[in-house]
Short mmCIF file of C-alpha atoms in Angstrom, two decimals:
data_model
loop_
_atom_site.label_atom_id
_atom_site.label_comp_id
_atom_site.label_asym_id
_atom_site.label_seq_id
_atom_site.Cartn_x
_atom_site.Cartn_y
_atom_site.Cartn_z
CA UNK A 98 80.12 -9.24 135.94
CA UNK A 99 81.92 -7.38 138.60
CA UNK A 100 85.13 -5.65 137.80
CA UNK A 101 87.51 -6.55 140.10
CA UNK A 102 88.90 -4.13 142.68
CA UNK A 103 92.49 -3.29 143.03
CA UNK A 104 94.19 -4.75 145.65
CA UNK A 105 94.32 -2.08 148.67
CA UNK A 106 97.79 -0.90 150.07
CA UNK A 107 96.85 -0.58 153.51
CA UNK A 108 98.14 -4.31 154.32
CA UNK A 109 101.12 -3.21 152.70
CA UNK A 110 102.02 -0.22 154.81
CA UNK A 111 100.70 -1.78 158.09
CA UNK A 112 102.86 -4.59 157.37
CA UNK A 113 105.96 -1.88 157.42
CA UNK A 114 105.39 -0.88 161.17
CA UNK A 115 106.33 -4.33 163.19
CA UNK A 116 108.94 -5.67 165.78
CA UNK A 117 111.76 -4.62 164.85
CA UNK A 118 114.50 -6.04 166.66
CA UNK A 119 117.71 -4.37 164.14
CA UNK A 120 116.14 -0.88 165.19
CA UNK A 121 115.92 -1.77 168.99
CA UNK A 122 119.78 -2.41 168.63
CA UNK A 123 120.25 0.48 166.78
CA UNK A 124 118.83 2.56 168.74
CA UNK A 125 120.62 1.01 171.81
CA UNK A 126 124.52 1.53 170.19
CA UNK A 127 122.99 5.54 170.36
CA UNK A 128 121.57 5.85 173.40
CA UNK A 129 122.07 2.83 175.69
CA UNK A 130 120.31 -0.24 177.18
CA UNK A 131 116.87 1.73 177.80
CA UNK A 132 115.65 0.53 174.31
CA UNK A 133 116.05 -3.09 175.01
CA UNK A 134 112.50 -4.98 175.04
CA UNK A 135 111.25 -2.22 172.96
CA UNK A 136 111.18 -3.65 169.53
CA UNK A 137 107.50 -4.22 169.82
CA UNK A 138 106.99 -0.58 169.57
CA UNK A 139 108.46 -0.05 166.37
CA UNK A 140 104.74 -1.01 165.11
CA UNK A 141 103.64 2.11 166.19
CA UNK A 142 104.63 5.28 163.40
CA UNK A 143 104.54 7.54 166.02
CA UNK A 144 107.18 5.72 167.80
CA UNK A 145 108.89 5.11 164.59
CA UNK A 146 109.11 8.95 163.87
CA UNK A 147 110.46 9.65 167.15
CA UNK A 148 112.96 7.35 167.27
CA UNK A 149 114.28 8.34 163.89
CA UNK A 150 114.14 12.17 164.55
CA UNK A 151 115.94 11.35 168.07
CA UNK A 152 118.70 9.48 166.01
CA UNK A 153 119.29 11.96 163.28
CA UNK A 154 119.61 14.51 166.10
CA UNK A 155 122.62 12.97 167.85
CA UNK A 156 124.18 11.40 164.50
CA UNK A 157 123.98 15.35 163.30
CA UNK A 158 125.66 16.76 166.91
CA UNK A 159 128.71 14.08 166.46
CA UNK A 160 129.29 14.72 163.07
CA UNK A 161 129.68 18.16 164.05
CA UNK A 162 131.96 17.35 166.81
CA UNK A 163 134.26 15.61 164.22
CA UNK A 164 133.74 17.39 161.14
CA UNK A 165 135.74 20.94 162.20
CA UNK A 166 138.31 20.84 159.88
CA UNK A 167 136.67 19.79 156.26
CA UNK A 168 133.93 22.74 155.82
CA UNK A 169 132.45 21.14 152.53
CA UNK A 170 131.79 17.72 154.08
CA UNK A 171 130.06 19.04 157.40
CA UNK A 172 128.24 20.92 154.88
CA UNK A 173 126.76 18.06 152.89
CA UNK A 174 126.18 16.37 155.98
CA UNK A 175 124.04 18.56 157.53
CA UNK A 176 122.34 18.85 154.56
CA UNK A 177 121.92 15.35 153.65
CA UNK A 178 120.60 15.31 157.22
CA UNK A 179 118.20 18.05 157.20
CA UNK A 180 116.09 16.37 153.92
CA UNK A 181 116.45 12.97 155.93
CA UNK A 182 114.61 14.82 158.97
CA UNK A 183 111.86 16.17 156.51
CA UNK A 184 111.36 12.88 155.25
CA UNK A 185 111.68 11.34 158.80
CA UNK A 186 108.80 14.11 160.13
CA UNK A 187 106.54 12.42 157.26
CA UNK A 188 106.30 8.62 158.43
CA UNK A 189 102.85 7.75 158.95
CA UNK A 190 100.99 4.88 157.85
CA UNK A 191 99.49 6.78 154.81
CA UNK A 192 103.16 8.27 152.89
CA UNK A 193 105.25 5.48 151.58
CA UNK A 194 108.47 7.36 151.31
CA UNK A 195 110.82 4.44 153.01
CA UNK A 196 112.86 4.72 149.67
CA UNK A 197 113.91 8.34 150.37
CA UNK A 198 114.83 7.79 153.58
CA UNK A 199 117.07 4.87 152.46
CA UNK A 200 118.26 6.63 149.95
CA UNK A 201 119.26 10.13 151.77
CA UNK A 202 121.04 7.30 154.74
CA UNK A 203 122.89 6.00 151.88
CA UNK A 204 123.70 9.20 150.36
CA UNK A 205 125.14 9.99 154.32
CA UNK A 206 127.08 7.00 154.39
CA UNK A 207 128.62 7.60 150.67
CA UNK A 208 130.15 10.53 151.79
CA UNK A 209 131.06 9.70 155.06
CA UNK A 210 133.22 6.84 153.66
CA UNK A 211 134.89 9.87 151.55
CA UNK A 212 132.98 9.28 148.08
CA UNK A 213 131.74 12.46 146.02
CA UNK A 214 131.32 14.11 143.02
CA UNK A 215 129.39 11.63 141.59
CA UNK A 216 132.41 10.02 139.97
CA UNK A 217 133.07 6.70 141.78
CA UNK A 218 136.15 8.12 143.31
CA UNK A 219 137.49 8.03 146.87
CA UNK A 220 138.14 11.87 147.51
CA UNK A 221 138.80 11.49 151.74
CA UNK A 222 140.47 9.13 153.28
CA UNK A 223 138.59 7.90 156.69
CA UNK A 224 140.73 6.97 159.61
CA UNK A 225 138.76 4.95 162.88
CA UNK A 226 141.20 4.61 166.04
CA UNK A 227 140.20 4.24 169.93
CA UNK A 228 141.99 5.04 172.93
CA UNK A 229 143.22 2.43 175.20
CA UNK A 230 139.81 2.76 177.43
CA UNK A 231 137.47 2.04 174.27
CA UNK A 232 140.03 -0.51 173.32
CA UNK A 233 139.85 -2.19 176.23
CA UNK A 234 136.20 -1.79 177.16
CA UNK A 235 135.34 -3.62 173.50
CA UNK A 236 137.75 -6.35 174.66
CA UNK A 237 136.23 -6.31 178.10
CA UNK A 238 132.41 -7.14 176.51
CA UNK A 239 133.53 -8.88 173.03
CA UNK A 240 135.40 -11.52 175.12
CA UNK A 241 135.48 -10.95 178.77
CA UNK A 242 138.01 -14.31 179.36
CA UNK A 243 140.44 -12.92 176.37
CA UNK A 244 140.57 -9.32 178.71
CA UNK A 245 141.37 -10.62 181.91
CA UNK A 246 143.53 -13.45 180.28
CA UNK A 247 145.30 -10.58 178.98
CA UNK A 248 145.13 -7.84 182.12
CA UNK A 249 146.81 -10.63 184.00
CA UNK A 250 149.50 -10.77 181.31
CA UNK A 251 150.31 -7.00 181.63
CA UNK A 252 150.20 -7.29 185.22
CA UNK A 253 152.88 -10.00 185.37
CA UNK A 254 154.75 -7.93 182.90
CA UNK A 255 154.76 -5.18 184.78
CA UNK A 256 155.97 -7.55 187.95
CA UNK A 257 159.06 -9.05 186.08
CA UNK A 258 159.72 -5.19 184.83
CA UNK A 259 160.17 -3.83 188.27
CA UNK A 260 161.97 -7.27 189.40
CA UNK A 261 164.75 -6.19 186.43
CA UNK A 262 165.00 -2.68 187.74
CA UNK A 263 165.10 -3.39 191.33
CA UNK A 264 167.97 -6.21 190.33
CA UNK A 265 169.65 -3.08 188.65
CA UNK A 266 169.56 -0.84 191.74
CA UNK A 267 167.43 1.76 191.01
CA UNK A 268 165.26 3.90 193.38
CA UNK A 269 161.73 3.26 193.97
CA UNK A 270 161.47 7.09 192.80
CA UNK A 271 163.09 5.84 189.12
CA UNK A 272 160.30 3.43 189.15
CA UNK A 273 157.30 4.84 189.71
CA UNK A 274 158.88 7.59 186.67
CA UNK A 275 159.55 4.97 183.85
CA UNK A 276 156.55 2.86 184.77
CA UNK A 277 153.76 5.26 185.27
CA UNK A 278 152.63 3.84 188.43
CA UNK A 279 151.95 5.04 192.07
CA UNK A 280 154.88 4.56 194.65
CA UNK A 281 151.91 2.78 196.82
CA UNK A 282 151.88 0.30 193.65
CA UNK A 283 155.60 -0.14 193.51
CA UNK A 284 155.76 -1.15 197.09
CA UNK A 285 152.97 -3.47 196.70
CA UNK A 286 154.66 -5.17 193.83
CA UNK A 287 158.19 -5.46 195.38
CA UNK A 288 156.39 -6.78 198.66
CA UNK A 289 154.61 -9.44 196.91
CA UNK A 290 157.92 -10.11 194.87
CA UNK A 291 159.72 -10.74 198.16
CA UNK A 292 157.14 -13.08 199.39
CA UNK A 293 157.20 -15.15 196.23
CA UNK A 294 160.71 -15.69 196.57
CA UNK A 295 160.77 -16.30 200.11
CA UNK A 296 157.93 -18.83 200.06
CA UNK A 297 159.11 -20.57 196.34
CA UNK A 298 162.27 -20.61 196.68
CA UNK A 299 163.50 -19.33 193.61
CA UNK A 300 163.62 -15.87 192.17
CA UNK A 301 161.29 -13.75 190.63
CA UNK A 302 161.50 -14.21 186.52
CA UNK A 303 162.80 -10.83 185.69
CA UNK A 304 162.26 -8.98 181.75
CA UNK A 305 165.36 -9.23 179.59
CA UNK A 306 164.24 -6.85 177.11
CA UNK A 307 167.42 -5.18 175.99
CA UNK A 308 165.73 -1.78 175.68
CA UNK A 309 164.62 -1.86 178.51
CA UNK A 310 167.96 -2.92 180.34
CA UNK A 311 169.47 -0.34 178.48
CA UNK A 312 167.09 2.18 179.69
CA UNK A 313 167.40 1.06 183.40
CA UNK A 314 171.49 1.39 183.21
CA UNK A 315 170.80 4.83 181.88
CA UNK A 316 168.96 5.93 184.31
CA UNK A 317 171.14 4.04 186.65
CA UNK A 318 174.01 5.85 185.60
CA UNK A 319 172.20 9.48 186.04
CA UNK A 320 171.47 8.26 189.62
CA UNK A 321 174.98 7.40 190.11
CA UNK A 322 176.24 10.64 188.43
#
């Protein structure tokens, strides 16, 4: 009787390279919209290997960027992300080493959430912010109605903030200072606060804020003076 043969592992590791929609975004967040509709690739090793090697190249240049101040942390980085290239230059169809390259990205993401020393501890604190452009661009695609709901809300703010300071006689000149804004703007916005009026009937809502009342009287007062 026969022996039986052991079952092969090629299935296995063919069955490793397929559409791969998670890596087609991930691979978009780095470098854009070009890698939608390519998930199909991801079959391909060859493709795989790029793509990684591509990735670990730019995640290596921004940690860079960000790491100048903490030596021993760009250090492990870069090294955590050197033995993740090796591994990454390896993929193929015949070496099975997925589990080191999990295991050196989870390594990477260990310390960059400020865990080391093999100890459990938190030894950096981590702090995320954006500027008012990122801030507003993630509004802008999270929930495009919720970011022009709320452009048109700093807008009329702005309106009723020039309608209190024009009620308090200052200069177009104080204006344009305290808000940040072009004169061209403030004209715009006093014409089109005139027009209201005329054609409604009633004034303009103006800002009570008492800060900022206080700070238009101020300034007021230096005009004066």
């Amino acid at each position: 009787m026969d022996k039986e043969k052991p079952a092969s592992n090629d299935g296995l590791r063919n069955e490793g390279f397929r559409y791969n929609g998670d890596l087609e975004i991930v691979m978009a967040d780095l470098f854009g919209k070009r890698y939608f509709g390519l998930a199909g690739l991801f079959s391909d090793p060859k493709f795989c290997k790029k793509c990684m090697l591509k990735a670990i190249k730019k995640i290596k240049r921004r940690l860079n960027e960000l790491l100048t101040i903490d030596e021993r942390l760009r250090e492990r980085t870069n090294s955590i992300l050197d033995s993740l290239e090796r591994e990454a230059r390896k993929i193929s169809l015949e070496e099975n080493n997925e589990w080191k390259i999990i295991t050196h990205l989870l390594h990477l993401v260990t310390h960059l959430l400020g865990y080391d020393w093999q100890d459990g501890k938190i030894h950096r604190q981590v702090f995320y912010y954006q500027d008012k452009a990122q801030a507003q661009m993630d509004k802008k695609i999270y929930n495009p109605r919720t970011f022009y709901d709320s452009l048109r809300s700093d807008q009329r703010f702005t309106f009723m903030l020039v309608k209190s300071m024009r009620n308090r006689k200052l200069p177009k000149h104080q204006i344009v200072r305290l808000l940040g804004i072009s004169l061209y703007r403030t004209n715009k916005i006093i014409d089109f606060i005139y027009e209201y009026e005329k054609e409604e009937g009633k004034q303009f809502p103006e800002f009570l804020d008492y800060s900022v009342n206080e700070k238009c009287n101020s300034c007021g007062e230096k005009e004066q003076g």
